[in-house]
Coordinates of N, CA and C in Angstrom, one line a residue:
M1 N -66.2 -60.4 68.3 CA -65.6 -60.9 67.0 C -64.9 -59.7 66.7
P2 N -63.6 -60.0 66.0 CA -62.9 -58.8 65.8 C -63.0 -58.1 64.4
A3 N -62.7 -57.0 64.2 CA -63.1 -56.2 63.0 C -62.2 -56.8 61.8
T4 N -62.6 -56.4 60.5 CA -61.8 -56.9 59.4 C -60.8 -56.1 58.8
G5 N -60.9 -54.7 59.2 CA -59.8 -53.9 58.9 C -58.7 -54.0 59.8
T6 N -57.7 -53.1 59.6 CA -56.4 -53.1 60.4 C -56.5 -52.1 61.6
C7 N -57.5 -51.4 61.8 CA -57.6 -50.4 62.6 C -57.5 -50.7 64.1
F8 N -58.1 -51.7 64.5 CA -58.0 -52.3 66.0 C -56.6 -52.7 66.3
E9 N -56.0 -53.5 65.3 CA -54.6 -53.9 65.6 C -53.7 -52.8 65.6
E10 N -53.6 -51.9 64.6 CA -52.8 -50.8 64.5 C -52.9 -49.7 65.6
A11 N -54.1 -49.6 66.1 CA -54.3 -48.6 67.4 C -53.7 -49.4 68.5
F12 N -53.9 -50.7 68.7 CA -53.3 -51.4 70.0 C -52.0 -51.4 69.9
N13 N -51.1 -51.6 68.5 CA -49.7 -51.6 68.5 C -49.3 -50.2 68.9
L14 N -49.7 -49.2 68.2 CA -49.2 -47.8 68.6 C -49.4 -47.5 69.9
A15 N -50.5 -47.8 70.6 CA -50.7 -47.4 72.0 C -49.6 -48.2 73.1
S16 N -49.3 -49.4 72.5 CA -48.2 -50.4 73.1 C -47.2 -49.8 73.1
K17 N -46.6 -49.0 72.0 CA -45.4 -48.5 71.8 C -45.2 -47.3 72.6
L18 N -46.4 -46.5 72.7 CA -46.4 -45.2 73.3 C -46.4 -45.4 74.8
A19 N -47.2 -46.5 75.2 CA -47.2 -46.9 76.6 C -47.4 -46.1 77.6
D20 N -48.2 -44.9 77.7 CA -48.2 -44.1 78.8 C -49.6 -44.1 79.3
D21 N -49.9 -44.7 80.3 CA -51.5 -44.8 80.8 C -51.9 -43.4 81.2
S22 N -51.0 -42.5 81.5 CA -51.6 -41.1 82.1 C -52.0 -40.5 80.9
T23 N -51.7 -40.6 79.6 CA -52.0 -39.7 78.5 C -52.6 -40.5 77.3
I24 N -52.2 -41.8 77.1 CA -52.8 -42.5 75.9 C -53.9 -43.1 76.1
R25 N -54.8 -43.2 75.0 CA -56.0 -43.8 75.1 C -56.2 -44.6 73.7
I26 N -56.6 -45.8 73.8 CA -57.1 -46.5 72.5 C -58.7 -46.1 72.7
V27 N -59.2 -45.7 71.5 CA -60.5 -45.5 71.5 C -61.2 -46.5 70.5
H28 N -62.4 -47.0 70.8 CA -63.1 -47.8 69.8 C -64.4 -47.1 69.7
G29 N -65.0 -47.0 68.5 CA -66.3 -46.3 68.4 C -66.9 -46.5 67.2
Y30 N -67.8 -45.7 66.6 CA -68.4 -45.7 65.1 C -68.0 -44.4 64.3
V31 N -67.7 -44.8 63.1 CA -67.5 -43.6 62.2 C -68.8 -43.7 61.3
T32 N -69.5 -42.4 61.1 CA -70.7 -42.5 60.4 C -70.4 -41.5 59.1
S33 N -71.1 -42.0 58.0 CA -71.0 -41.2 56.9 C -72.3 -41.3 55.9
R34 N -72.4 -40.7 55.0 CA -73.5 -40.8 54.0 C -73.0 -41.5 52.8
R35 N -73.7 -42.2 52.2 CA -73.4 -42.9 51.0 C -73.9 -42.3 49.8
P36 N -73.5 -42.5 48.7 CA -74.2 -41.9 47.4 C -75.7 -42.1 47.5
D37 N -76.4 -43.3 48.0 CA -77.7 -43.5 48.0 C -78.4 -42.5 49.2
G38 N -77.7 -41.6 49.8 CA -78.2 -40.7 50.7 C -78.5 -41.1 52.1
L39 N -78.3 -42.5 52.1 CA -78.5 -43.0 53.6 C -77.3 -42.9 54.6
R40 N -77.5 -42.9 55.9 CA -76.5 -42.7 56.8 C -76.0 -44.3 57.1
Y41 N -74.7 -44.5 57.2 CA -74.2 -45.9 57.7 C -73.2 -45.6 58.6
R42 N -72.8 -46.5 59.5 CA -71.7 -46.5 60.3 C -71.1 -47.8 60.2
H43 N -69.7 -47.7 60.7 CA -68.9 -49.0 60.9 C -68.0 -48.7 62.1
S44 N -67.6 -49.8 62.6 CA -66.6 -49.7 63.9 C -65.2 -49.3 63.4
H45 N -64.5 -48.6 64.3 CA -63.2 -48.1 64.0 C -62.5 -48.0 65.3
A46 N -61.1 -48.0 65.2 CA -60.3 -47.6 66.3 C -59.2 -46.8 66.1
W47 N -58.8 -46.0 66.9 CA -57.7 -45.0 66.8 C -57.1 -44.7 68.3
V48 N -56.1 -44.0 68.1 CA -55.3 -43.6 69.5 C -55.4 -42.2 69.8
E49 N -55.8 -41.8 71.0 CA -55.7 -40.4 71.2 C -54.6 -40.0 72.5
D50 N -53.9 -38.9 72.4 CA -53.1 -38.4 73.4 C -53.9 -37.3 74.1
I51 N -54.4 -37.7 75.4 CA -55.5 -36.7 76.1 C -54.6 -35.5 76.6
S52 N -53.3 -35.4 76.4 CA -52.7 -34.3 77.0 C -52.7 -33.1 76.0
C53 N -52.8 -33.3 74.7 CA -52.7 -32.4 73.8 C -54.0 -32.6 72.8
N54 N -55.0 -33.6 73.0 CA -56.1 -33.5 72.2 C -55.8 -33.9 70.7
H55 N -54.8 -34.8 70.5 CA -54.4 -35.2 69.2 C -55.0 -36.6 69.1
V56 N -55.3 -36.9 68.0 CA -55.8 -38.3 67.4 C -54.9 -38.9 66.5
F57 N -54.3 -40.1 66.5 CA -53.5 -40.8 65.5 C -54.4 -42.0 65.0
D58 N -54.6 -42.0 63.5 CA -55.1 -42.9 62.9 C -54.1 -43.6 61.9
F59 N -53.6 -44.9 62.4 CA -52.7 -45.5 61.6 C -53.2 -46.6 60.8
S60 N -54.6 -46.9 60.7 CA -55.1 -47.8 60.0 C -54.9 -47.9 58.5
N61 N -55.0 -49.1 58.1 CA -54.9 -49.4 56.6 C -53.7 -48.7 55.9
G62 N -52.5 -48.7 56.5 CA -51.2 -48.2 55.9 C -51.0 -46.5 56.1
N63 N -52.0 -46.0 56.8 CA -51.9 -44.6 57.0 C -51.2 -44.1 58.3
E64 N -50.7 -43.0 58.3 CA -50.3 -42.3 59.6 C -50.7 -41.1 59.7
L65 N -51.9 -40.9 60.2 CA -52.6 -39.7 60.0 C -52.7 -39.1 61.5
L66 N -52.5 -37.7 61.6 CA -52.5 -37.0 62.8 C -53.5 -35.9 62.8
F67 N -54.4 -35.9 63.7 CA -55.5 -34.9 63.7 C -55.7 -34.3 64.8
S68 N -56.2 -33.0 65.1 CA -56.9 -32.5 66.2 C -58.0 -33.4 66.6
K69 N -58.3 -33.8 67.8 CA -59.5 -34.5 68.3 C -60.8 -34.0 67.7
E70 N -61.0 -32.6 67.8 CA -62.2 -31.9 67.4 C -62.4 -32.1 66.0
K71 N -61.4 -32.0 65.1 CA -61.5 -32.1 63.6 C -62.0 -33.5 63.3
F72 N -61.1 -34.5 63.9 CA -61.4 -35.8 63.6 C -62.8 -36.3 64.0
Y73 N -63.2 -36.0 65.1 CA -64.7 -36.3 65.5 C -65.6 -35.7 64.5
A74 N -65.5 -34.6 64.2 CA -66.5 -33.7 63.3 C -66.5 -34.4 61.8
A75 N -65.1 -34.6 61.3 CA -64.9 -35.1 60.0 C -65.6 -36.4 59.8
L76 N -65.5 -37.3 60.8 CA -65.8 -38.7 60.7 C -67.1 -39.1 61.4
A77 N -67.7 -37.8 62.1 CA -69.1 -38.1 62.7 C -69.0 -39.3 63.7
I78 N -68.0 -39.1 64.7 CA -67.7 -40.3 65.6 C -69.0 -40.3 66.5
E79 N -69.3 -41.6 66.9 CA -70.5 -41.7 67.8 C -69.8 -43.1 68.7
Q80 N -70.7 -42.9 70.0 CA -70.6 -44.2 70.8 C -69.0 -44.6 70.9
T81 N -68.3 -44.1 71.8 CA -67.0 -44.5 72.0 C -66.8 -45.2 73.4
V82 N -65.7 -45.9 73.4 CA -65.1 -46.4 74.6 C -63.8 -46.3 74.6
E83 N -63.2 -46.0 75.9 CA -61.7 -45.9 75.6 C -60.8 -46.8 76.8
Y84 N -59.5 -46.9 76.3 CA -58.9 -47.8 77.1 C -57.5 -47.3 77.3
S85 N -56.7 -47.4 78.6 CA -55.3 -47.1 78.7 C -54.7 -48.3 78.0
P86 N -53.3 -48.1 77.8 CA -52.6 -49.2 77.1 C -52.6 -50.3 78.1
T87 N -52.5 -50.2 79.4 CA -52.6 -51.4 80.3 C -54.0 -52.1 80.2
E88 N -55.0 -51.3 80.2 CA -56.5 -52.0 80.0 C -56.6 -52.6 78.8
A89 N -56.2 -52.0 77.7 CA -56.0 -52.6 76.3 C -55.3 -53.9 76.3
R90 N -54.1 -54.0 77.0 CA -53.4 -55.3 77.0 C -54.3 -56.4 77.7
Y91 N -55.0 -55.9 78.8 CA -55.8 -57.0 79.6 C -56.9 -57.3 78.5
E92 N -57.6 -56.6 78.1 CA -58.8 -56.9 77.1 C -58.3 -57.8 76.0
M93 N -57.2 -57.5 75.3 CA -56.7 -58.1 74.3 C -56.4 -59.6 74.7
L94 N -55.8 -59.8 76.0 CA -55.4 -61.1 76.3 C -56.9 -61.9 76.8
K95 N -57.9 -61.3 77.3 CA -59.0 -61.8 77.7 C -59.9 -62.3 76.5
H96 N -59.9 -61.6 75.4 CA -60.8 -61.7 74.4 C -59.9 -62.3 73.0
G97 N -58.8 -62.3 73.1 CA -57.9 -63.1 72.0 C -58.1 -62.4 70.9
N98 N -58.3 -60.9 70.8 CA -58.2 -60.3 69.5 C -58.0 -58.9 70.0
Y99 N -57.9 -57.9 68.9 CA -57.6 -56.5 69.1 C -58.7 -55.7 69.3
G100 N -60.0 -56.3 69.2 CA -61.1 -55.5 69.4 C -62.1 -55.5 68.3
P101 N -63.3 -55.0 68.3 CA -63.7 -54.4 69.7 C -64.0 -55.4 70.7
W102 N -64.1 -54.8 72.0 CA -64.2 -55.7 73.0 C -65.5 -55.6 73.7
V103 N -66.4 -54.6 73.5 CA -67.7 -54.5 73.9 C -68.7 -55.1 72.9
E104 N -69.8 -55.5 73.4 CA -70.8 -56.2 72.6 C -71.5 -55.2 71.8
W105 N -71.7 -53.9 72.3 CA -72.6 -53.1 71.6 C -71.7 -52.3 70.4
I106 N -70.5 -52.6 70.2 CA -69.7 -52.1 68.9 C -69.9 -53.4 68.0
K107 N -70.6 -53.2 67.0 CA -70.6 -54.4 65.9 C -69.8 -54.2 64.7
D108 N -69.2 -55.4 64.0 CA -68.5 -55.1 62.9 C -69.5 -55.0 61.7
G109 N -68.8 -54.5 60.7 CA -69.5 -54.3 59.5 C -70.3 -52.9 59.4
E110 N -70.7 -52.6 58.2 CA -71.7 -51.6 58.1 C -73.1 -51.7 58.6
Q111 N -73.5 -50.6 59.2 CA -74.9 -50.7 59.7 C -75.8 -49.5 59.3
L112 N -76.9 -49.6 59.0 CA -77.7 -48.5 58.5 C -78.3 -47.8 59.8
V113 N -77.9 -46.4 59.8 CA -78.5 -45.6 60.9 C -79.7 -44.6 60.6

């Protein structure tokens, strides 16, 4: 089932434009945060990484953000990731008919952790 935000589509589109299977990866995973009620929640997210320089591009929801991978993962408490080259992502998108997530263990919506 596809996610409800723009992150999966935006990550796919950006990686397709960059289209370098040797350095570009689309990454799907979980962003974890604490809510005002003090409980931890997570939700699915997608972004693009350039593995040659450890940069993360997050173009979701109208943003055009660039981070170091280390800061991005720490700030958003990233958990349970899966990555795809642009070629692999095109195959998965055609196979599933959506921009992701493409693995069953990444669920849409918020989850209490």
